[in-house]
mmCIF file with all atom_site columns, C-alpha atoms in Angstrom:
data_model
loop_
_atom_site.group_PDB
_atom_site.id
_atom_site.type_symbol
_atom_site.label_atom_id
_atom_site.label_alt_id
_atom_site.label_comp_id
_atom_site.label_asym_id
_atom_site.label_entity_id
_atom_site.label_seq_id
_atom_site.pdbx_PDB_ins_code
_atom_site.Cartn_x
_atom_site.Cartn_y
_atom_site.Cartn_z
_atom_site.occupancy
_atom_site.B_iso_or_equiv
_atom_site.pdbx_formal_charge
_atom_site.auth_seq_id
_atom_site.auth_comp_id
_atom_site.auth_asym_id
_atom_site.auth_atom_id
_atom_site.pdbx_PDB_model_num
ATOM 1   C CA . UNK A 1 1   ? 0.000  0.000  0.000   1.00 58.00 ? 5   UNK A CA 1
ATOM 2   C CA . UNK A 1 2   ? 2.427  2.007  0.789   1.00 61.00 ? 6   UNK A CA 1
ATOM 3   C CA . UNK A 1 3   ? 4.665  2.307  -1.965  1.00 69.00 ? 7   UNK A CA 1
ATOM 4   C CA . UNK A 1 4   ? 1.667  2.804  -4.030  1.00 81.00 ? 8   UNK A CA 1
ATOM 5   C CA . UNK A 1 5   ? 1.630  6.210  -1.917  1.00 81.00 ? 9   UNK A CA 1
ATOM 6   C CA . UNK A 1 6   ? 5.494  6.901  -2.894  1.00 82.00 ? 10  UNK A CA 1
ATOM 7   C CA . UNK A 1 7   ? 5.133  6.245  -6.274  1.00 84.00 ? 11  UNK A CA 1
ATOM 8   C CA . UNK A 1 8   ? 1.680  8.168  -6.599  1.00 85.00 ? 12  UNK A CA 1
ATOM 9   C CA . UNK A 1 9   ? 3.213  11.174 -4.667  1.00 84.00 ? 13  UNK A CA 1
ATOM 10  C CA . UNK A 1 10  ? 6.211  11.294 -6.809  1.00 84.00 ? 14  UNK A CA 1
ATOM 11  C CA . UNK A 1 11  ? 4.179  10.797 -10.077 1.00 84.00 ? 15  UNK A CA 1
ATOM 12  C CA . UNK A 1 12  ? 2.171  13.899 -8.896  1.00 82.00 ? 16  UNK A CA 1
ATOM 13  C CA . UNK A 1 13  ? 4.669  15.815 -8.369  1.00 81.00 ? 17  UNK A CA 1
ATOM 14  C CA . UNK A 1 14  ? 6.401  15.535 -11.586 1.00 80.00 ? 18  UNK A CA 1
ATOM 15  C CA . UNK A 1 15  ? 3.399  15.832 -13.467 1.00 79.00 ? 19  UNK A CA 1
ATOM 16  C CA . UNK A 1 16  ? 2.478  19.118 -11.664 1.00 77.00 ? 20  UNK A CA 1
ATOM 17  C CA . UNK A 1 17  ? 5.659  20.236 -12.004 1.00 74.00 ? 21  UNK A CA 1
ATOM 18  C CA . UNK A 1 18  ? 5.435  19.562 -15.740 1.00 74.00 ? 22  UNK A CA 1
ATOM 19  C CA . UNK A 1 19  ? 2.125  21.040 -15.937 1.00 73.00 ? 23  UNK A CA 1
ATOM 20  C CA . UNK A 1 20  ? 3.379  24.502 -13.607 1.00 69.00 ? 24  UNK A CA 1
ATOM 21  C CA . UNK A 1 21  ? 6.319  24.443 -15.806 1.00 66.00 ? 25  UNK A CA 1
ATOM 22  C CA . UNK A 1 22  ? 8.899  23.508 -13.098 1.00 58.00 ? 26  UNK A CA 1
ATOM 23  C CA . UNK A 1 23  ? 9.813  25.809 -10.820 1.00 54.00 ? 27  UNK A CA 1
ATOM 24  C CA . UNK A 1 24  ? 9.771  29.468 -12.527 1.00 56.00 ? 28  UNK A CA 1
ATOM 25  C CA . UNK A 1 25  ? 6.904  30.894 -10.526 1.00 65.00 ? 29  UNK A CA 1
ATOM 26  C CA . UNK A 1 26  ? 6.806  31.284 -6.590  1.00 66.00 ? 30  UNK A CA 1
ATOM 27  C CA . UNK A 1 27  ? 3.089  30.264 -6.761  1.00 67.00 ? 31  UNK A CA 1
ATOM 28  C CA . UNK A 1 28  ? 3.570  26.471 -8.109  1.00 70.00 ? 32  UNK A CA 1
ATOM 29  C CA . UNK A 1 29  ? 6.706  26.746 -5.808  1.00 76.00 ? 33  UNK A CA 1
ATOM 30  C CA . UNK A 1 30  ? 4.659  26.912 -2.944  1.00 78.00 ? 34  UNK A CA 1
ATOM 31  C CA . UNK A 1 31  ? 2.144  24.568 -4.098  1.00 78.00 ? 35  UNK A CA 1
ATOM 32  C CA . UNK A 1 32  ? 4.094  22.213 -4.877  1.00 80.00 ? 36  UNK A CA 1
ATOM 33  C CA . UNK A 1 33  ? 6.499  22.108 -1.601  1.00 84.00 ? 37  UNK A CA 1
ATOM 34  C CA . UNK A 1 34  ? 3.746  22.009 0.344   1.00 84.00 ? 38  UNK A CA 1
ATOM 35  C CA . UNK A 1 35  ? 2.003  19.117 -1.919  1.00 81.00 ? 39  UNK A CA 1
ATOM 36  C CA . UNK A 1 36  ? 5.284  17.123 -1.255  1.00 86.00 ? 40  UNK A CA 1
ATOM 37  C CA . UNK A 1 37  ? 5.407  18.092 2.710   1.00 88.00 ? 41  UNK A CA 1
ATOM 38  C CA . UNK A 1 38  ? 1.374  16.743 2.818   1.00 89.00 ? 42  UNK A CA 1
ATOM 39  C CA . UNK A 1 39  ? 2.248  13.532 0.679   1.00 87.00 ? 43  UNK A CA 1
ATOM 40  C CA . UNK A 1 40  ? 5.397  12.694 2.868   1.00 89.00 ? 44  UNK A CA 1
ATOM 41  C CA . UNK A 1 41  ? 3.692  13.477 6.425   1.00 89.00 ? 45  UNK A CA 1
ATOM 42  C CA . UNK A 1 42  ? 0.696  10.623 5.029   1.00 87.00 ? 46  UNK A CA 1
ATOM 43  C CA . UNK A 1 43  ? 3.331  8.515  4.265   1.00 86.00 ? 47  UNK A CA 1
ATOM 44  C CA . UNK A 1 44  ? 5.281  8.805  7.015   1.00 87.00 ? 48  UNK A CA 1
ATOM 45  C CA . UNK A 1 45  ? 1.773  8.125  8.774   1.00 88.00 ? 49  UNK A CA 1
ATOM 46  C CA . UNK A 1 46  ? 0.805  5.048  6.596   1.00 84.00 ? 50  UNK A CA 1
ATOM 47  C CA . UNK A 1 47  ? 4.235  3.610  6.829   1.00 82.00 ? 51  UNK A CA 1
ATOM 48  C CA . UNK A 1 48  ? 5.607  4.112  9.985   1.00 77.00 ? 52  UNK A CA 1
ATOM 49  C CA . UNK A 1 49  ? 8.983  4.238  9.479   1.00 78.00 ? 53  UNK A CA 1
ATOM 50  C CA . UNK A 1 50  ? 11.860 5.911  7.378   1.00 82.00 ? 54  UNK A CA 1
ATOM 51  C CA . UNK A 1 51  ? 14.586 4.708  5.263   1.00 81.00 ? 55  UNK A CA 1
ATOM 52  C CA . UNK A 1 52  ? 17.671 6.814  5.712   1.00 87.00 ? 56  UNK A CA 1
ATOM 53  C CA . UNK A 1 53  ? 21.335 6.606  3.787   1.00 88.00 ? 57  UNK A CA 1
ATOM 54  C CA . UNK A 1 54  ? 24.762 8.431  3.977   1.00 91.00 ? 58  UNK A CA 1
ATOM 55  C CA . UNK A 1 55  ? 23.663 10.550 0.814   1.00 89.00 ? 59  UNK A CA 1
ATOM 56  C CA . UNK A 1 56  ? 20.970 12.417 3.199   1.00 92.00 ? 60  UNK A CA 1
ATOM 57  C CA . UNK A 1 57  ? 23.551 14.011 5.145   1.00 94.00 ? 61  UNK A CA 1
ATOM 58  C CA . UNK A 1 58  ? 25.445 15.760 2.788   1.00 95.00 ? 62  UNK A CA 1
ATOM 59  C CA . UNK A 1 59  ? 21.925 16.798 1.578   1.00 95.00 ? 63  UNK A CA 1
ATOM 60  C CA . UNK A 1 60  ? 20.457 18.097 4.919   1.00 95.00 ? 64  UNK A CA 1
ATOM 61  C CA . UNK A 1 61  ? 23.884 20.354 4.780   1.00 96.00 ? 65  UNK A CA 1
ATOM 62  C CA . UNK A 1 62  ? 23.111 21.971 1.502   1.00 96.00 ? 66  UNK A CA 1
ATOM 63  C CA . UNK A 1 63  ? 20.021 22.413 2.294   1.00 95.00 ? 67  UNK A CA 1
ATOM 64  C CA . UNK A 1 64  ? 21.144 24.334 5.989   1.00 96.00 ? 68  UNK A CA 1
ATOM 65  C CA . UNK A 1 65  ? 23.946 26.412 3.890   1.00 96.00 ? 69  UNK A CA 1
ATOM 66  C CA . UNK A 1 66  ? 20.860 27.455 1.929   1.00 95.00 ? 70  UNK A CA 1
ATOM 67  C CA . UNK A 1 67  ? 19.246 28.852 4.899   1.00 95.00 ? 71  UNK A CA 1
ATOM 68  C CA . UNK A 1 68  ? 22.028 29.964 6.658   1.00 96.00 ? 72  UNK A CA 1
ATOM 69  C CA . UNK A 1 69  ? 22.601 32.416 3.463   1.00 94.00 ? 73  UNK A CA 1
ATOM 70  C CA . UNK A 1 70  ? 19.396 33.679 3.964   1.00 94.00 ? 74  UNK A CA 1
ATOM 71  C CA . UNK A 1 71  ? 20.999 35.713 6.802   1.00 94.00 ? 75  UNK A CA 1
ATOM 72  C CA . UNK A 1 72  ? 23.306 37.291 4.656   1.00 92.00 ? 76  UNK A CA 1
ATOM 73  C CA . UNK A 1 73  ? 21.142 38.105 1.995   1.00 90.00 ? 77  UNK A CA 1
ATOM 74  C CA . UNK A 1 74  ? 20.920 41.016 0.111   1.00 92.00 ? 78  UNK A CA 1
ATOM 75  C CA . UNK A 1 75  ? 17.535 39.936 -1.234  1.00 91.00 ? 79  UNK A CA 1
ATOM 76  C CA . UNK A 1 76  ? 15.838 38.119 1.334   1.00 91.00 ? 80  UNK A CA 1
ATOM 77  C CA . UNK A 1 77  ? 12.782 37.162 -0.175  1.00 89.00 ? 81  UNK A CA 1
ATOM 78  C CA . UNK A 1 78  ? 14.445 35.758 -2.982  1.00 88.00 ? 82  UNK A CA 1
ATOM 79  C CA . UNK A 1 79  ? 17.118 34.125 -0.551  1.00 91.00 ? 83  UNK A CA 1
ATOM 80  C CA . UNK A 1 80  ? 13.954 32.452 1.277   1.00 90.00 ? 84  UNK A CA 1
ATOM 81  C CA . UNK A 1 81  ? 12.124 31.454 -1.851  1.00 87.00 ? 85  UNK A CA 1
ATOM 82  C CA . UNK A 1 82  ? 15.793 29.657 -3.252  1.00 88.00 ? 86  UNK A CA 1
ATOM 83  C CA . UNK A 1 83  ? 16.308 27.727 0.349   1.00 91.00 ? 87  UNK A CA 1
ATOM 84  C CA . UNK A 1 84  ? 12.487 26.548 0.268   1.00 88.00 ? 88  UNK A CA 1
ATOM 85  C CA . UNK A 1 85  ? 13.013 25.649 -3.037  1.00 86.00 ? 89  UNK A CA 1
ATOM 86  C CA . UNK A 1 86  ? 15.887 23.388 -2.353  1.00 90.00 ? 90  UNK A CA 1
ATOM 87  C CA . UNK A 1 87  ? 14.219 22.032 1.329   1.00 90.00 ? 91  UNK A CA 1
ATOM 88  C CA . UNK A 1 88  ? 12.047 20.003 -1.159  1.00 88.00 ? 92  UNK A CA 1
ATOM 89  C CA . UNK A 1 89  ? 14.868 17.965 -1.899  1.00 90.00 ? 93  UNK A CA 1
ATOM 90  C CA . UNK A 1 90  ? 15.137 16.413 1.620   1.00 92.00 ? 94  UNK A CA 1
ATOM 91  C CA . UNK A 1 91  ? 11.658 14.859 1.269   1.00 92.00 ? 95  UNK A CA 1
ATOM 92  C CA . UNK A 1 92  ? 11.747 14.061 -1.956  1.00 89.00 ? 96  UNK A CA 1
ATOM 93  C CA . UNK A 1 93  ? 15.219 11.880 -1.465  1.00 91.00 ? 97  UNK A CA 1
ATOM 94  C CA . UNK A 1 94  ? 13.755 10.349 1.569   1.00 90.00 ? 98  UNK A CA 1
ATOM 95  C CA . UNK A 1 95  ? 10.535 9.185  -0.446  1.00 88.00 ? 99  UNK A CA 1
ATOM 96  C CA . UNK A 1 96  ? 12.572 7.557  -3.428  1.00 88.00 ? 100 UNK A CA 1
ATOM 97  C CA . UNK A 1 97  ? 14.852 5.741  -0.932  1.00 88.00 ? 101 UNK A CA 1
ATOM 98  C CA . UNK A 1 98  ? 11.524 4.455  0.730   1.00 86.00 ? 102 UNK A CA 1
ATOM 99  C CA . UNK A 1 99  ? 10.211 3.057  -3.236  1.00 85.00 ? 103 UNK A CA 1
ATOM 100 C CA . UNK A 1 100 ? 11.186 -0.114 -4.586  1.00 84.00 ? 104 UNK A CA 1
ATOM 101 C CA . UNK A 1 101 ? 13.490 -0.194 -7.260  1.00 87.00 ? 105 UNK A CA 1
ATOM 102 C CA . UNK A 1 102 ? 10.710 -1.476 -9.683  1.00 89.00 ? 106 UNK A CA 1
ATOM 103 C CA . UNK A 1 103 ? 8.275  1.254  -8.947  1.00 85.00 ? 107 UNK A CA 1
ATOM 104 C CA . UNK A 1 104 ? 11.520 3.680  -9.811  1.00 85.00 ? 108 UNK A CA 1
ATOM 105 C CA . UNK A 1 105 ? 11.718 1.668  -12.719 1.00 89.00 ? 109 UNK A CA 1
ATOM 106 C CA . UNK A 1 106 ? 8.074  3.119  -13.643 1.00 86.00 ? 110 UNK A CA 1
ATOM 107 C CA . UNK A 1 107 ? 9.068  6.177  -11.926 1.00 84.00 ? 111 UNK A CA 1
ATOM 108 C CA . UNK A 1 108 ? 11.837 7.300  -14.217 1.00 86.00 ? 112 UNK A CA 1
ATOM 109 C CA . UNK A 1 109 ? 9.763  5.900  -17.431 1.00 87.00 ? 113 UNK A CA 1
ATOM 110 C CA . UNK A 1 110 ? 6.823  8.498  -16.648 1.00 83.00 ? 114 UNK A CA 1
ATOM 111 C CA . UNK A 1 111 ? 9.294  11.055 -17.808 1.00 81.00 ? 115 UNK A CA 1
ATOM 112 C CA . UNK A 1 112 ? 9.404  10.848 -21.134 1.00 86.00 ? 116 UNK A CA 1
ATOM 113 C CA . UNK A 1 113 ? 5.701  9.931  -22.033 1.00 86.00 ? 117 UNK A CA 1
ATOM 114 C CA . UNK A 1 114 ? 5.049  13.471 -19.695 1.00 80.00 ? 118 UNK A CA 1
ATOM 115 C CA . UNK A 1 115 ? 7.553  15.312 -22.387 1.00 80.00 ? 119 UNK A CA 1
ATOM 116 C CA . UNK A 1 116 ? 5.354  13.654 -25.283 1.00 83.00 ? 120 UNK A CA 1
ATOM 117 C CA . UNK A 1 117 ? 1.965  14.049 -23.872 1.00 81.00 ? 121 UNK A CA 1
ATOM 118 C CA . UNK A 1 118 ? 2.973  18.266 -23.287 1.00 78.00 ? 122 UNK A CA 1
ATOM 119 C CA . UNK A 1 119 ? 4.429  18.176 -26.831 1.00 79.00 ? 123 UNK A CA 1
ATOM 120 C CA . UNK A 1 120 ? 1.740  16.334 -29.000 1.00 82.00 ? 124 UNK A CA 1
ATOM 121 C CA . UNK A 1 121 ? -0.952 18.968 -26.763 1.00 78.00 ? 125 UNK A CA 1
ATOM 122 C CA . UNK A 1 122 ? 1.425  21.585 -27.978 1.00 77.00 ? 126 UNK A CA 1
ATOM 123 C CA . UNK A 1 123 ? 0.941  20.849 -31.827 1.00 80.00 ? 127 UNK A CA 1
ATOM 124 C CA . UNK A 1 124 ? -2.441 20.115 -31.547 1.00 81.00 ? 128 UNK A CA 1
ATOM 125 C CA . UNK A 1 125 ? -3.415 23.081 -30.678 1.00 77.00 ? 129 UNK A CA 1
ATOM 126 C CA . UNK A 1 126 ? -0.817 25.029 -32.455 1.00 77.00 ? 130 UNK A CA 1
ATOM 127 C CA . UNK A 1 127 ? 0.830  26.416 -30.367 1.00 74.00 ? 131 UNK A CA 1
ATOM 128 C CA . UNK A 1 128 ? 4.083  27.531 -31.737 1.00 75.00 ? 132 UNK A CA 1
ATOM 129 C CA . UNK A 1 129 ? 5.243  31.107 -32.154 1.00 73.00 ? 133 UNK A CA 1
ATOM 130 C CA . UNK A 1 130 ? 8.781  31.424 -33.987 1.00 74.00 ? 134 UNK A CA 1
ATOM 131 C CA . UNK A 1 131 ? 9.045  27.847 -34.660 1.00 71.00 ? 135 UNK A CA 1
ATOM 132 C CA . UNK A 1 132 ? 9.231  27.134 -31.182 1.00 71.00 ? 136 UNK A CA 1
ATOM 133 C CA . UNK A 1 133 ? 6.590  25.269 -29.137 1.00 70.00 ? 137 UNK A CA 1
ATOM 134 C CA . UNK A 1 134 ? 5.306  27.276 -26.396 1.00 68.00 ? 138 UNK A CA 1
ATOM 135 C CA . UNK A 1 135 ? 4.654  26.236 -22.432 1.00 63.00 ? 139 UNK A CA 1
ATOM 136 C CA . UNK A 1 136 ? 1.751  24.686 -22.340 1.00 57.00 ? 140 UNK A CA 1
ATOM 137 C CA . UNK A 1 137 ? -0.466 26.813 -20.227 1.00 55.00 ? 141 UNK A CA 1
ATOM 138 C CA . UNK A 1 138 ? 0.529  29.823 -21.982 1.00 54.00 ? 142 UNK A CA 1
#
């Protein structure tokens, strides 16, 4: 059951983040740090435990020079949206190292059908301006 939930919360998130056009505005940067916060606190509920490896730490120390540049800042709102930005990362690694390596498998194949489905959408409803396909919800 539960690494249905992994591999569902994952899959969400890439597709929104497809869909939002990765990270470029602070509103489906919010949304979508706080969808992966909700979807790792239900599985951390449904599961019970956590999975751990030597690559977190490193992690959880990028992530704490991020905030720790905050104070020095000379933008701090951009400073703050950058280190939330990267905090995702810590949840994120700790729900792939809870998924089994087939449902990665699956994971890492939803990629590419995502870049087809965005571009065939794109063509079909023509939307190219100097040869170039635009984002989608433009």
């Amino acid at each position: 059951m539960s690494n249905n939930v992994n591999f569902f919360i994952l899959a969400a998130f890439f597709l929104f983040g497809a869909i939002f056009k990765g990270y470029y505005f602070d509103t489906a940067l919010l949304f979508m740090n706080a969808l992966v916060i909700l979807g790792f606190s239900i599985l951390l509920f449904l599961q019970k435990s956590l999975t751990v490896t030597w690559l977190h730490i490193p992690l959880v120390l990028f992530v704490a020079c991020y905030w720790i540049a905050c104070l020095y800042a000379v933008d701090l709102e951009s400073a703050i949206l950058e280190a939330s930005r990267v905090t995702s990362l810590i949840p994120l690694s700790l729900i792939v190292t809870m998924l089994p390596r087939q449902r990665l498998t699956q994971l890492y194949s939803l990629g590419p059908w995502l870049g087809i489905l965005f571009v065939a959408a794109g063509v079909l409803f023509q939307m190219e301006r100097n040869g170039r396909l635009e984002p989608l919800l433009y």
